[in-house]
Amino acid sequence: MSQLSEQELVRREKLIKLRELGINPYPADLYPVNHTSKQVKEQFEEGKKVTIAGRLMLIKVQGKASFAQLQDAEGKVQVYFNRDEICTGDDKTKYNDVFKKLLDFGDFIGIDGELFTTKVGEKSVRVKDFTLLSKALKPLPLPKEKDGKIYDAFTDPEQRYRQRYADLVVNPHVKNVFVKRTKLFNAMRNFFNDAGYFEVETPVLQPIPGGAAARPFITHHNALDVPLYMRIANELYLKRLIVGGFDGVYEFSKNFRNEGMDRTHNPEFTAMEIYVAYKDYNWMMDFCERLLEHCAIAVNGTTKATFGEHEIDFKAPYARVTMADSIKHFTGFDITGKSEDEIRQAAKDLGVEVDNTMGKGKLIDEIFGEKCEGNYIQPTYITDYPKEMSPLCKEHRDNPELTERFELMVCGKEIANAYSELNDPIDQRERFEHQLKLAAKGDDEATEFIDHDFLRALEYGMPPTSGMGIGMDRLIMFLTNNQSIQEVLFFPQMRPEKKQVALSDEGKAVLDILKKAEKLELNDLKVQSGLSNKKWDKTIKELTKNKLAKVEKTDEGLFVNLFNK
């Protein structure tokens, strides 16, 4: 355990004193809450008796009377503590000692009280009795306010993602993102259910990682003595269910890909996939735009959403552009009927980075990604992808070089991918075998496995089907104006936490000065610190020893930098 701070030590001492007073700081019994903070305000009646519970926030002790805020899942409400109303007899311990001295910000308490309106018109709760429900041993990272300015706000992304529990308490707007996330899932689920489609579950541990091209996480099943793969997609299992006689199935799927992390990718993410029998990709385009219009209204009350500098409108219908037309429009190059070598040369001429491991499909994908994708801000369907890019997709009815596929682009990012599904088992086997050849050439996005059981399922016959996948994390980013996927995941994947160093108060103060400047001349930093020579020497040694700062000699003098800069 890391060294405790002064505040943490004080809170542990209070814990001991509470127990000495016969108060259990972590009682087991139910607390009979009958009102939330929201209900207090919305169903307010002067003098009404209520029982509420939550965290103590913003305590203002004023002698025998004090105000505080109580924060629960619905918001905050002001509570008023009066010594003589809480302690009606001669013993004033509960107010003078327990409330004033032994409670802290962040403690959970339950309150029996009655509603009243303060002189300034604020709806409040007059406390008749209170119960400590849970003592907080660590102080919340609450922002400080002085002269109308906010200081020390809990805004560092890494700290916020690691300690989402604290982030949700002190940054109420963060909770709203996750409320909207759940609204999105509910809206989508209701839309599918109303259409008569069936929600299912498919395996997360799979003998073959299929349905997409991605590097999987690998584990081992001891009892069966076989390797298993974390699901990279659920497509092949959902299609098996269409073979089995379901007309429409969908799943919200946790997928896992052992690949890079950035602002739009997390190794664990959520996708929705839906497959509907007797439909094609044209029907799915109509269905998708009606679905997203419905979801945008359910989440935000409007079809419009702000994302960065853009206002996006999810109102149907959406523009439709073929892949070939898009590339021709933005580059002047027509990919139609061109050979792999011609496309590779065109990519080089356009300044797109390519290599000899890339097949025709990958080359076209690179050109589109580099030159076209980022131009589509409003929801736009890119349709009719080359066959080489879509190993699970049905050949286009009018052009055997293409497939019946679309991707939905929003703000230069793909959020939906859909096909008229390939249901010819012989064609499917040949496509899988072609993928194996690409993988052998070194294409790391080509699949290295053939799912023979899936091919067997197709041989029993699959009706014509259209399928679609939507990246749920990315969609909620667009609907809540968040540029980073980590903002819409409760607990995003993080690097291992660095061991916390317990610094002296002087060390913390000097480090704070340095963080704001990143680099300072040694004497300037010493002057700004206001420390005596002895304390300064001790502090700078502490920071350099713990690899938090470094002193560097340059032609211009001695400078202090943050260690990792």
CSV table of C-alpha atoms in Angstrom, one decimal, residues 4-14 104-105 136-140 144:
chain,number,residue,atom,x,y,z
A,4,LEU,CA,-1.0,7.6,3.3
A,5,SER,CA,-1.5,11.4,2.9
A,6,GLU,CA,-2.0,13.6,5.9
A,7,GLN,CA,-5.8,13.8,5.1
A,8,GLU,CA,-6.1,10.0,4.8
A,9,LEU,CA,-4.4,9.6,8.2
A,10,VAL,CA,-6.8,12.1,9.8
A,11,ARG,CA,-9.8,10.3,8.3
A,12,ARG,CA,-8.6,7.0,9.8
A,13,GLU,CA,-8.2,8.7,13.2
A,14,LYS,CA,-11.8,9.9,12.9
A,104,ASP,CA,-16.1,14.7,5.9
A,105,PHE,CA,-16.8,15.5,2.3
A,136,ALA,CA,-14.9,7.8,3.1
A,137,LEU,CA,-11.2,7.3,3.9
A,138,LYS,CA,-9.9,9.1,0.8
A,139,PRO,CA,-10.8,12.7,0.0
A,140,LEU,CA,-12.6,13.3,-3.3
A,144,LYS,CA,-11.9,24.6,-5.4
